XYZ file of C-alpha atoms in Angstrom:
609
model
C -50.107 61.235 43.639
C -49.604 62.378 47.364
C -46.169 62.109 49.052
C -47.848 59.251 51.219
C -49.125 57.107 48.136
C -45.967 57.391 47.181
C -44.079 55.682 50.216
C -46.676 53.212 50.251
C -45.984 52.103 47.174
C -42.269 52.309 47.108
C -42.927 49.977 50.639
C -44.603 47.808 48.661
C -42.295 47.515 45.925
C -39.114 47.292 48.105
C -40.573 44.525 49.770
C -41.464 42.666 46.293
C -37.683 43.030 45.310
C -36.471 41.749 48.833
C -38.916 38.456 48.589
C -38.016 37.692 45.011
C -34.244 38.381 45.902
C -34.830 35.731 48.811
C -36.053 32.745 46.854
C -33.713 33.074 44.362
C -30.525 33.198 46.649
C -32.394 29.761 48.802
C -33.551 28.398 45.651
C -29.622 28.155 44.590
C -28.011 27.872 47.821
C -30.580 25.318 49.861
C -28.528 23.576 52.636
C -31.434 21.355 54.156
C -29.778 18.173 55.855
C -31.445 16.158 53.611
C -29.655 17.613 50.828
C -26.399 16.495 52.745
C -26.596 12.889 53.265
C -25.222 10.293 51.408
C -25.761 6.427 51.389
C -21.721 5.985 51.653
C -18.522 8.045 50.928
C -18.334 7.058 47.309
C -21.703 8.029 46.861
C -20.448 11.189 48.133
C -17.118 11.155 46.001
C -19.781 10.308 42.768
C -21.821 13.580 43.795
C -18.985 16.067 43.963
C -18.199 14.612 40.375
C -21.372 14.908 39.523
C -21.616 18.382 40.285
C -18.134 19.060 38.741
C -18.752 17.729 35.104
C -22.188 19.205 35.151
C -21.329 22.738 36.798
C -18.195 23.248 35.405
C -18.583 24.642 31.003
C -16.248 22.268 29.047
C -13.452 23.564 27.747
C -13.968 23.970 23.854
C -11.593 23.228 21.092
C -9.688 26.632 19.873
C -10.081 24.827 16.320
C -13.568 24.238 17.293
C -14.630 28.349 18.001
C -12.370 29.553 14.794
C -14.728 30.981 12.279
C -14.491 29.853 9.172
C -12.980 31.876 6.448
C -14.476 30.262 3.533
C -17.542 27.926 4.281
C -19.032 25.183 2.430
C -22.164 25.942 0.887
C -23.592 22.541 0.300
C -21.863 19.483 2.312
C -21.530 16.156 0.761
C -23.202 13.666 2.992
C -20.854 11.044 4.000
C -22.153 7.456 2.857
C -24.573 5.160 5.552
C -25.517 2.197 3.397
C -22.928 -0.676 2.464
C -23.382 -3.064 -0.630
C -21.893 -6.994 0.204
C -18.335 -7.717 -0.835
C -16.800 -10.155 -1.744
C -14.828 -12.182 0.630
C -11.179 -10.848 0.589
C -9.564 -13.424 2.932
C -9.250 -16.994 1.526
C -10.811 -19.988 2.718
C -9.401 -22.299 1.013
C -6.670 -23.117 3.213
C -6.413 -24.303 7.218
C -3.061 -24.932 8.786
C -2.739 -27.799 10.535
C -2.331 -27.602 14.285
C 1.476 -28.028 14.589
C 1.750 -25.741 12.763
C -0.442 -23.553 14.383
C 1.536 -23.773 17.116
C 4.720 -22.783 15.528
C 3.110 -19.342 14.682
C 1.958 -18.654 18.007
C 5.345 -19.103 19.104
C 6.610 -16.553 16.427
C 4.112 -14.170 17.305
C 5.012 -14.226 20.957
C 8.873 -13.342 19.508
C 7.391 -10.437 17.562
C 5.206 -9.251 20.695
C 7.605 -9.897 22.944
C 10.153 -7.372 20.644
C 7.518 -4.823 20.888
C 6.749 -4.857 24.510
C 11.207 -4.080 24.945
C 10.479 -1.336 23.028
C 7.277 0.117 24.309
C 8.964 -0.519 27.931
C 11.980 1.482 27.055
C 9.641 4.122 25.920
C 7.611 3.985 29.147
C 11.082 4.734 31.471
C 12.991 7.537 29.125
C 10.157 9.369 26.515
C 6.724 8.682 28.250
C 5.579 11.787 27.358
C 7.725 12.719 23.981
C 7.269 11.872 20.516
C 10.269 9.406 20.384
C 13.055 8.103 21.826
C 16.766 7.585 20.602
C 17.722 3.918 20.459
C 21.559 4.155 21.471
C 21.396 7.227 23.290
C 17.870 6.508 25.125
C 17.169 10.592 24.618
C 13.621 11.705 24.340
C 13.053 13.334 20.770
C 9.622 15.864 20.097
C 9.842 16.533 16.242
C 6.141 15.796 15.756
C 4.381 18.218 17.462
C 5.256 17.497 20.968
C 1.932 15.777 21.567
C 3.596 12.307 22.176
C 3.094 11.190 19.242
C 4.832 7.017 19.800
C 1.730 6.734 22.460
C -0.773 8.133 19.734
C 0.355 5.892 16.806
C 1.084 2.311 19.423
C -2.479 2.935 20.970
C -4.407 0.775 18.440
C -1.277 -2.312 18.636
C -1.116 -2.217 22.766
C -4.780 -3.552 22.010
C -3.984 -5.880 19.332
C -1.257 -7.358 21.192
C -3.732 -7.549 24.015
C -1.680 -5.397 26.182
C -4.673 -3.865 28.155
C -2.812 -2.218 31.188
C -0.329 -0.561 28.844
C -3.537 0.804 26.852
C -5.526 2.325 29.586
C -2.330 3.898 30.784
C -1.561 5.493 27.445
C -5.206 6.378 26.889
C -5.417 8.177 30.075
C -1.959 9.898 28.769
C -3.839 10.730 25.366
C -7.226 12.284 27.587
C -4.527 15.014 28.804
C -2.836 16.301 25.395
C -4.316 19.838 24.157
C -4.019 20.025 20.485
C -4.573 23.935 20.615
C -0.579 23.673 21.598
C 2.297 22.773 20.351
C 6.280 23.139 19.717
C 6.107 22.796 16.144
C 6.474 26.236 14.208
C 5.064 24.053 11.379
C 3.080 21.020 11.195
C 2.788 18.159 8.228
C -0.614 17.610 8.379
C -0.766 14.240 6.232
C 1.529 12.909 8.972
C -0.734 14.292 11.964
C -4.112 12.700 9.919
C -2.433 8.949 8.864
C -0.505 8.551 11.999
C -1.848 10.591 15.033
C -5.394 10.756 13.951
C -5.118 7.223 12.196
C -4.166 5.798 15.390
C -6.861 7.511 17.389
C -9.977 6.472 15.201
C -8.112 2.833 15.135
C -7.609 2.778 18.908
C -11.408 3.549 19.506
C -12.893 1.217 16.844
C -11.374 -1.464 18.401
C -11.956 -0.785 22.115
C -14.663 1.898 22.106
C -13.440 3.662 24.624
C -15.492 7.312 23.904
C -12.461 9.329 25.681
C -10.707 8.903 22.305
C -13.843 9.888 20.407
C -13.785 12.841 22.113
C -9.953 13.455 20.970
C -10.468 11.926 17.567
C -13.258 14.941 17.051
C -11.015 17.603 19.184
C -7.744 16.934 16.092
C -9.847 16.200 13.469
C -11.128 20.050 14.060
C -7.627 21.335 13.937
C -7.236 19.455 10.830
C -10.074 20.294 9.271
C -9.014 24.449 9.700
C -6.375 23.361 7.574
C -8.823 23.214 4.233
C -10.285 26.629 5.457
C -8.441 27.948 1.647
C -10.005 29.955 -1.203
C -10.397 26.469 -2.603
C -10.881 24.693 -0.335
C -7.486 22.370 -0.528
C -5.633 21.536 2.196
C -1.939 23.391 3.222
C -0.050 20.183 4.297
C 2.856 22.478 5.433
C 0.772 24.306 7.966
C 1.626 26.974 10.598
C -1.008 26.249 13.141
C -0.281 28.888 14.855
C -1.006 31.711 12.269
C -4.084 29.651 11.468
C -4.728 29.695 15.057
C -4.833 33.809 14.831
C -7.122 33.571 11.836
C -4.344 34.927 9.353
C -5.156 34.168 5.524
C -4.542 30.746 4.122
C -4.091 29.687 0.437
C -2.984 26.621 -0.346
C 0.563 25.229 -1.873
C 2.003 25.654 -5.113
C 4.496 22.445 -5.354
C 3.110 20.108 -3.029
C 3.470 16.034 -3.018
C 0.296 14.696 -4.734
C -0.083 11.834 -2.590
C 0.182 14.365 0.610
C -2.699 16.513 -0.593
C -4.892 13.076 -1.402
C -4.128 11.491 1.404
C -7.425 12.493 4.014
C -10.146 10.480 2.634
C -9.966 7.437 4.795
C -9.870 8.924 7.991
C -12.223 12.029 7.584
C -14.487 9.409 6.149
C -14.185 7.381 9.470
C -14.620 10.675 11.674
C -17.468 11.388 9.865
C -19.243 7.746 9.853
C -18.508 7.804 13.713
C -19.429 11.376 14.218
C -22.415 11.684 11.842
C -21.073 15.479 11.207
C -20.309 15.093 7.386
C -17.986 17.896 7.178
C -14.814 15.728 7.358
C -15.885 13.764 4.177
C -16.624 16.514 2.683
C -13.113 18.329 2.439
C -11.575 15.124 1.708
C -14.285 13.922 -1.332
C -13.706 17.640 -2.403
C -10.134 17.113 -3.019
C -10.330 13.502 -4.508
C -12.770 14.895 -6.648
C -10.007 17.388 -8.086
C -7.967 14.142 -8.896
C -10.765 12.625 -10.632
C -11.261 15.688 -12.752
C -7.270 15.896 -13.871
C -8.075 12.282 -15.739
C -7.214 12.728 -19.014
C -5.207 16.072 -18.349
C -1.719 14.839 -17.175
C 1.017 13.577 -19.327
C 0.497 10.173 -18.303
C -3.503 9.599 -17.715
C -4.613 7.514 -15.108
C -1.628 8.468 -13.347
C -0.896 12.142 -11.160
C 2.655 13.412 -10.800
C 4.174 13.652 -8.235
C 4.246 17.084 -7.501
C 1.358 19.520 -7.845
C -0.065 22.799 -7.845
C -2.729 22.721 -5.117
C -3.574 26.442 -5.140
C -3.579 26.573 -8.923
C -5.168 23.188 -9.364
C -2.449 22.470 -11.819
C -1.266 18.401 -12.368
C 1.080 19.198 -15.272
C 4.197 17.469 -13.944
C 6.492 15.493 -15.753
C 7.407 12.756 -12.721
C 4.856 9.843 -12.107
C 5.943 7.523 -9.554
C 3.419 5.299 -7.217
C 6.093 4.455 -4.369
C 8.206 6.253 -2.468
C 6.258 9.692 -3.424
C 2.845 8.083 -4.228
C 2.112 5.667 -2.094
C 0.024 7.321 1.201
C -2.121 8.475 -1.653
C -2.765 5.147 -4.156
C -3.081 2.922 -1.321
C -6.310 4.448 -0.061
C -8.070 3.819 -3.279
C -9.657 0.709 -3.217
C -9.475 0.550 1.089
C -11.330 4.286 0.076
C -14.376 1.967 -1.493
C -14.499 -0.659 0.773
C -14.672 1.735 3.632
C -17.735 3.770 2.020
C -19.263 0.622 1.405
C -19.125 0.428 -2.068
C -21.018 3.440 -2.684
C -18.301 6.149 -3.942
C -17.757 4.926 -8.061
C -14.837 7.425 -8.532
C -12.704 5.078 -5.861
C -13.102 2.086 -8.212
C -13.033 3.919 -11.038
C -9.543 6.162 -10.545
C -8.236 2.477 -8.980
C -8.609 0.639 -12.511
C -7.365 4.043 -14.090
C -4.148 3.847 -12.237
C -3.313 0.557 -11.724
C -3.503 0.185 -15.905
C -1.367 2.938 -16.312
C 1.019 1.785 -14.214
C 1.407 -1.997 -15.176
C 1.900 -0.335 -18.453
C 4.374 2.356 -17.331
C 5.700 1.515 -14.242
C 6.396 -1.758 -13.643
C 9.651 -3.714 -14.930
C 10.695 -7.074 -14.468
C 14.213 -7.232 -13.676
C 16.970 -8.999 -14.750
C 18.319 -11.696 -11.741
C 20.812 -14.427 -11.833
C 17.799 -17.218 -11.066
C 15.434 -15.738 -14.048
C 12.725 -15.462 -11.862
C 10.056 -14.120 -12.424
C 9.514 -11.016 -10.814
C 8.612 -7.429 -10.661
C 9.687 -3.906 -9.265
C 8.072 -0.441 -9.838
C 9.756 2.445 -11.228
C 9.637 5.935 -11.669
C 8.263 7.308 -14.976
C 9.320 10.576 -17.054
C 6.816 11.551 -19.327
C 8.049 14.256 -21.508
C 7.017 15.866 -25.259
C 9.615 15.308 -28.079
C 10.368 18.637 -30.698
C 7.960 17.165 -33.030
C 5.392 17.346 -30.406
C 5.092 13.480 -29.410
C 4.444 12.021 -26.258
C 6.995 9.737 -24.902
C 8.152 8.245 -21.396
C 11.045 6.840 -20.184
C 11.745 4.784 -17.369
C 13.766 4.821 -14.206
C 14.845 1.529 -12.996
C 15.353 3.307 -9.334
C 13.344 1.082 -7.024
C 12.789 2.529 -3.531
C 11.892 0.242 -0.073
C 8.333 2.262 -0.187
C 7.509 0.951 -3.785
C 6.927 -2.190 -2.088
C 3.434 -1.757 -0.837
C 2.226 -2.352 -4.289
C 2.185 -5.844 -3.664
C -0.634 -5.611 -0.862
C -1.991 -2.825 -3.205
C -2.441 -5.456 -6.526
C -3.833 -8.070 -4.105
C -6.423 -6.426 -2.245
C -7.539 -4.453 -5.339
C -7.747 -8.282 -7.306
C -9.754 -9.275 -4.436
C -12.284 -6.766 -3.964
C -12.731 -6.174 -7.940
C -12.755 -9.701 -8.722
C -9.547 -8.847 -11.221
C -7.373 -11.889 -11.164
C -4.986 -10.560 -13.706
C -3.709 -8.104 -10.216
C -3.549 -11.274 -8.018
C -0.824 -12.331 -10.138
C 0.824 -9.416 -10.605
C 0.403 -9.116 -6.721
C 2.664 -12.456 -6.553
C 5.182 -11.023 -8.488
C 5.268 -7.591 -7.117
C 5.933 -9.596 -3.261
C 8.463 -11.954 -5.089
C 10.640 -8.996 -6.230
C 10.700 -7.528 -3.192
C 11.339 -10.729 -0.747
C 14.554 -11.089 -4.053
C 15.457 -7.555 -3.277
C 16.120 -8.647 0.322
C 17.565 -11.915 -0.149
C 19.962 -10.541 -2.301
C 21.655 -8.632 0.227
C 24.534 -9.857 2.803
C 22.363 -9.189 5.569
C 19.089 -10.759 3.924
C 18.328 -6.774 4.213
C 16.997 -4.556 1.340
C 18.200 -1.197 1.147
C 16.413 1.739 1.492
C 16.910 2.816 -2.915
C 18.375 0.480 -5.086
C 19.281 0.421 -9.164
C 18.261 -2.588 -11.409
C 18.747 -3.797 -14.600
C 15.038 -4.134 -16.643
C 14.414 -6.839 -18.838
C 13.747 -5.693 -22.532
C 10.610 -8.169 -22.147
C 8.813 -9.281 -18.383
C 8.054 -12.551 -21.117
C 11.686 -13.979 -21.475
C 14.779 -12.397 -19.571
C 17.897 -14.505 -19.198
C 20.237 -13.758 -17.260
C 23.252 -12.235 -18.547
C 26.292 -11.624 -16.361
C 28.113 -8.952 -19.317
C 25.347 -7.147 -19.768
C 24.837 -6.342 -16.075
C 28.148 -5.611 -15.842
C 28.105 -3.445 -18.291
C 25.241 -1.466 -16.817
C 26.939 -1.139 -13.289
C 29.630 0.213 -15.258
C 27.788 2.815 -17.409
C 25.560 3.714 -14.079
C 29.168 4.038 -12.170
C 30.493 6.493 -15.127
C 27.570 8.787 -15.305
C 27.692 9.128 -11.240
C 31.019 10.605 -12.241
C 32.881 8.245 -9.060
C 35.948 9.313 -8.130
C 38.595 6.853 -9.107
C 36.539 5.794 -11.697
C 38.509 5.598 -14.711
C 41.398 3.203 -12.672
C 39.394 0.771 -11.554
C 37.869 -2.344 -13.526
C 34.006 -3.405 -13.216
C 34.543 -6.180 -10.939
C 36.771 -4.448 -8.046
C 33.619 -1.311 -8.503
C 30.970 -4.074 -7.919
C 33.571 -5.797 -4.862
C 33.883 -2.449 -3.624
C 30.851 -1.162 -3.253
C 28.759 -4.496 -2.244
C 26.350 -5.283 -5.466
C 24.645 -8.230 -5.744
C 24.151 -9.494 -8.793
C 21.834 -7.757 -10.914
C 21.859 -4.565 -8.739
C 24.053 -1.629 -10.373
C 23.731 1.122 -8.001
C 22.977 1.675 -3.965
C 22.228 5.461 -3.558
C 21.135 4.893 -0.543
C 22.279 1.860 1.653
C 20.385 3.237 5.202
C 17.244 0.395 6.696
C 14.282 2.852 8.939
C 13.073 -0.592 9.604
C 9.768 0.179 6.899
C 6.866 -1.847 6.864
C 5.965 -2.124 3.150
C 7.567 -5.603 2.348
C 5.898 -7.160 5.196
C 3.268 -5.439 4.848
C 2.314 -6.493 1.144
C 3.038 -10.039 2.510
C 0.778 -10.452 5.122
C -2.036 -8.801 2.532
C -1.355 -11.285 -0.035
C -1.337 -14.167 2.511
C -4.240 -13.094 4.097
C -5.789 -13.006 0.344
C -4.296 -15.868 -1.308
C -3.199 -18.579 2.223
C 0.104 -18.839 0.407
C 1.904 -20.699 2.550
C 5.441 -20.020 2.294
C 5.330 -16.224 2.751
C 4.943 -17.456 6.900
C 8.000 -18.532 6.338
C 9.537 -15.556 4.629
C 8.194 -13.047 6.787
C 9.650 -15.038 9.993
C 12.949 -14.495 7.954
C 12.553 -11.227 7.194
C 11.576 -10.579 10.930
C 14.708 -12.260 12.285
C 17.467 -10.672 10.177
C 15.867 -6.796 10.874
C 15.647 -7.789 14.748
C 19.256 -9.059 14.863
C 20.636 -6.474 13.030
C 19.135 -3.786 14.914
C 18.297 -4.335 18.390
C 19.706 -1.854 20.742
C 19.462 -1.611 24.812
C 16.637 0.665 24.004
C 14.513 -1.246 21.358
C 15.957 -0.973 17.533
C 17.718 1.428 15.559
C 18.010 2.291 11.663
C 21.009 0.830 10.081
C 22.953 2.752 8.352
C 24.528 0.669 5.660
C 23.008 -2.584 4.746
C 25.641 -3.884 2.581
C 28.476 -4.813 5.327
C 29.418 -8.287 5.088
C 31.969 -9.070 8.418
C 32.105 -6.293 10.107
C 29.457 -5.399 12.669
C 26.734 -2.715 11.667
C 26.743 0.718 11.780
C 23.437 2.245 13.445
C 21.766 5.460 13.652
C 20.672 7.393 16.830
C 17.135 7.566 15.367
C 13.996 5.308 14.960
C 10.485 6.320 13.323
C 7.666 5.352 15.185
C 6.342 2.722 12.218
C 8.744 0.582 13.955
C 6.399 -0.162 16.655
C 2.834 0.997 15.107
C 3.072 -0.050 11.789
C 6.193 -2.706 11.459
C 5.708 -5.369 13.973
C 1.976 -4.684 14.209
C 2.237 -6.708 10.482
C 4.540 -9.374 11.746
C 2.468 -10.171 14.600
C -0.874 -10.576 12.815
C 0.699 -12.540 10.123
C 1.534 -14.928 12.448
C -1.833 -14.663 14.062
C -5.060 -16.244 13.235
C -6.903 -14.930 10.323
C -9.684 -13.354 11.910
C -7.701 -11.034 14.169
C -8.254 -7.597 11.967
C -10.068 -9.431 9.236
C -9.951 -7.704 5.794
C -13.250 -8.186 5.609
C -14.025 -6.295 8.391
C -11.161 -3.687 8.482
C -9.237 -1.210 5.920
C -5.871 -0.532 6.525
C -4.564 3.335 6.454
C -1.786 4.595 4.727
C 0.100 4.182 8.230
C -1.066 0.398 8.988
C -4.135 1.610 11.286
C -6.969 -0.379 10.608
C -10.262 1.048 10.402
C -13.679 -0.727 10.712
C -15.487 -1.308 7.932
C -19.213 -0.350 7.755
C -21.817 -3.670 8.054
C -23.814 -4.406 4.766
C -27.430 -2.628 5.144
């Protein structure tokens, strides 16, 4: 080709790259006047947002670009149909107007409580996990992600506090999961409280800015299970996670913490239609179902376990203060996939026969009532190779939920054999409180059990003499001077108590919670008026400038109470979200169309197909 060919044609090609270069650059950057006006200024305000949502990438969850470690090879797909249930809520009762009114005007007490709380939060810890009733300090042991707004989100709409909500909603939209001041993070608290109230607080107002952080800490959560076996670390260092160290699970880990997902990755996953949350929790429930039949007591897990070994062999089965997060969510677990998960039902009937069998004692009272309270079981094997158990008559505050747990379960499996050991269960614990100075149960308390829950009289000797055998084996110091009714005078027992361990109140919700499920199931009547009782002599006892505080020692008589510097957030969120809807009418948060979480948040439940 000749030298001038060749300039023509680099000419020609120059000039191709120059008009191509041209349109592009107007193509992108057009500023005809046209393109300029606007109708009005907040059409132009709507334009620049336009531009800056659609422009501008979205930032994407850290938990969301981690690769995964050890994938699933087949997902479980969550459940979409629903069966029809029974109705759980009874209809055979309607309160009169009166006294109608009279609740109202006890739930406006209880709401009016919570908004002097939520208030005091709002002025000293807006932005902190918690806030120190006598001090009015800020506290930030769960996470730092302000965690009182996460877990009060779903009661400011209950208690149709709107303003409050949008304000703490539009708090929630600016959190960043990928940080916080935690060196190590309980993940069953972060999934029944902070993600619990998150999926609560948008089922109820549908406001999809809390989808969006429902999805963004489910995903950290979910990293979490990224073990060899897929198991959950509930003691978690996010922030090794985080820089994709190795992962195995626990080897003595709470049962009830490593069971305790399946409600709310169900939820995520109904809401999301991304199965994968369901998924890592069925996987682990299935590992329950499979120890059936391997543990010393079947039908029941102990209480600690080896999660990395997949070991159950324990020798302590208790279903309250260690059990609890984790038996509760059986039969709310079935209702919530619409009946169409068996091994809920089935591991429900499994348990609950174990422990009526095991677990539960009638104890001995000066009114022979009849009553109930749930131990703690030993199971061990004798020399000649026998099973046995034995019984602890310990009872702890967190027992009590087994109440609400025997009712629900009689309701939804037609089993009226646990309706009335529902009654009973929510008898012993209202006792348990009225037998205190302060109408106040203690936080772990010692009882005498009846050699038969048929026929127990009372016998004043024989609890004496327990108090004093309990007294001797504690190994009390001035023991052996004293007589058995100066140790009783001294250290507050009501009759048929022997031993306070532990005299501290955290203000728990499990009594009134198990009473407003069994009144919601059975219209008993006078559990309104028992939980109004209950209600007033917590409140009076432990109202502070700042809201409420734990008491310290339930058993002072005269002398004014003792509190502690220190509140949990179930207070608020869990608490006085059950006074006020016991005092409410029946279809606000209907069991029929709600399941309550381990931590009170209710979740809605799936329409019939």
């Amino acid at each position: 080709m000749s030298r001038a060919r060749r300039q023509i044609l680099g000419t020609f090609l120059g000039s191709v790259l120059f008009l191509l270069f041209y349109l592009h650059y107007h193509a992108n950057n057009d500023h005809h006047p046209l393109s300029q006006s606007t109708s009005s200024p907040i059409a132009a305000a709507q334009s620049d947002d336009n531009q800056s949502s659609n422009d501008l990438p979205k930032k994407e969850s850290l938990w969301k670009q981690l690769p995964v470690r050890y994938p699933v090879l087949e997902v479980q797909q969550v459940p979409v149909k629903s069966r029809t249930f029974p109705k759980l809520q009874s209809t055979d009762h309607e309160i009169p107007k009166p006294a109608l009114q009279h609740q109202m005007t006890r739930q406006a007490a209880v709401k009016e409580r919570f908004e002097r709380c939520w208030k005091s939060h709002q002025s000293h810890a807006w932005a902190a996990d918690g806030l120190m009733p006598l001090s009015g300090l800020p506290t930030n042991d769960r996470g730092g992600w302000g965690a009182r707004i996460l877990e009060s989100l779903d009661t400011l709409w209950i208690m149709e506090m709107y303003e409050e909500f949008e304000a703490a909603v539009t708090a929630v939209t600016q959190i960043d999961f990928d940080v916080t001041n935690a060196p190590e993070l309980n993940t069953l608290d972060v999934n029944i409280r902070l993600l619990g109230g998150l999926l609560a607080a948008y089922d109820l107002s549908n406001d999809q800015r809390l989808l969006t952080k429902c999805v963004e800490l489910g995903d950290m959560l979910y990293a979490a299970f990224d073990t060899p076996n897929r198991m959950p670390i509930i003691h978690w260092n996010s922030h090794k996670a985080s820089r994709r160290e190795e992962q195995l699970a626990e080897e003595k880990v709470l049962a009830a913490e490593l069971g305790s997902f399946t409600l709310e990755f169900t939820r995520l996953s109904q809401i999301t239609g991304d199965s994968k949350y369901f998924d890592a929790a069925q996987r682990v429930l299935d590992l329950f179902d499979r120890q059936y039949g391997s543990t010393k007591l079947p039908g029941l897990w102990s209480v600690y376990v080896n999660a990395r070994a997949e070991s159950f062999d324990g020798d302590e089965y208790a279903i309250g203060a260690m059990g609890n997060s984790f038996y509760k969510t059986l039969p709310q677990a079935y209702a919530l996939n619409g009946g169409q998960m068996p091994v809920n039902r089935r591991m429900y009937e499994r348990f609950t026969f174990a422990a009526a069998g095991h677990n539960l004692f009638r104890p001995m009272n000066p009114d022979e009532e009849d009553i109930l309270l749930l131990g703690t079981v030993h199971a061990f094997v004798t020399q000649n190779g026998k099973p046995r158990t034995h019984l602890q008559s310990q009872v702890h505050y967190q027992s009590c939920f087994a109440g609400g747990l025997f009712a629900l379960g009689g309701a939804l499996f037609g089993l009226p054999a646990h309706k009335r050991i529902a009654h009973k269960l929510v008898d012993g614990c209202i006792w348990a409180h009225e037998a205190m100075s302060q109408g106040i149960m203690p936080k772990v308390f010692d009882a005498v059990p009846c050699a038969s829950q048929l026929h127990c009289p009372w016998n004043e000797w024989h609890w004496k003499q327990e108090a004093w055998k309990k007294a001797n084996s504690l190994k009390i110091e001035g023991i052996s001077d004293m007589n058995i009714d100066t140790f009783i005078k001294d250290h507050h027992l009501p009759k048929g108590f022997i031993d306070i361990p532990d005299t501290i109140s955290e203000l728990r919700p499990e009594v009134i919670e198990s009473i407003f499920v069994l009144y919601r199931v059975t219209g008993r009547e006078d559990l309104l008026d028992k939980a109004w009782e209950l209600f007033e002599s917590l409140n009076n006892v432990s109202a502070t400038k700042y809201g409420n505080a734990a008491i310290v020692d339930v058993t002072f008589e005269s002398k004014a109470p003792i509190l502690s510097d220190s509140i949990e957030n179930f207070w608020m969120s869990e608490t006085l979200r059950y006074f006020y809807l016991i005092f409410g009418a029946s279809d606000q948060i209907s069991l029929d169309d709600f399941v309550f979480n381990a931590a009170g948040h209710p979740l809605r439940r799936p329409r019939p197909s």
